[in-house]
């Protein structure tokens, strides 16, 4: 086991991922909604619920991407489930904490349940061995539109996969920076 990948590293990485997810949701949710063909009102300020739910769902997908990137780039996580649990807990807690006022506290009970169910499915898929990004983006589309929806076609799949790949690259870079400067990892998220 690497001396860099410790319990503290796993905790700090999760915290850093949480801040990164907040920023990615903030800056990419509209584009992600467009390419995934999410059915959203034209003027979301009149009916913010559907767009807020989409932001929650997008956050769930980004959490799954972060965990998959971690498993792909840190073999130590495959050897020690505690590291995975620490990163997952911190990432989830911090992502929801920093987006609470603008997203999660504004969702109704049914929407929160949809978000939680989506997050569980996506994370479960992400931690399976040999899961690839396209499987995560396909699962996201199925959760969003339903299995066998006519909205899910090759063009939509490719567009969502592109967003997932860009986000996964961001997480991979955060992991690389964190490995080089483990003492400063948590500082990135503030």
PDB file of N, CA, C and O in Angstrom, residues 58 63 71:
ATOM      1  N   UNK A  58     -27.567  15.162 -11.797  1.00  0.00           N
ATOM      2  CA  UNK A  58     -26.249  15.393 -12.397  1.00  0.00           C
ATOM      3  C   UNK A  58     -25.177  15.252 -11.332  1.00  0.00           C
ATOM      4  O   UNK A  58     -24.119  14.670 -11.559  1.00  0.00           O
ATOM      5  N   UNK A  63     -20.736  12.187  -8.843  1.00  0.00           N
ATOM      6  CA  UNK A  63     -20.181  11.429  -7.717  1.00  0.00           C
ATOM      7  C   UNK A  63     -19.745  10.044  -8.180  1.00  0.00           C
ATOM      8  O   UNK A  63     -18.674   9.558  -7.799  1.00  0.00           O
ATOM      9  N   UNK A  71     -11.097   4.676  -8.409  1.00  0.00           N
ATOM     10  CA  UNK A  71     -10.799   3.246  -8.495  1.00  0.00           C
ATOM     11  C   UNK A  71      -9.871   2.936  -9.671  1.00  0.00           C
ATOM     12  O   UNK A  71      -9.014   2.054  -9.580  1.00  0.00           O
TER      13      UNK A  71
END
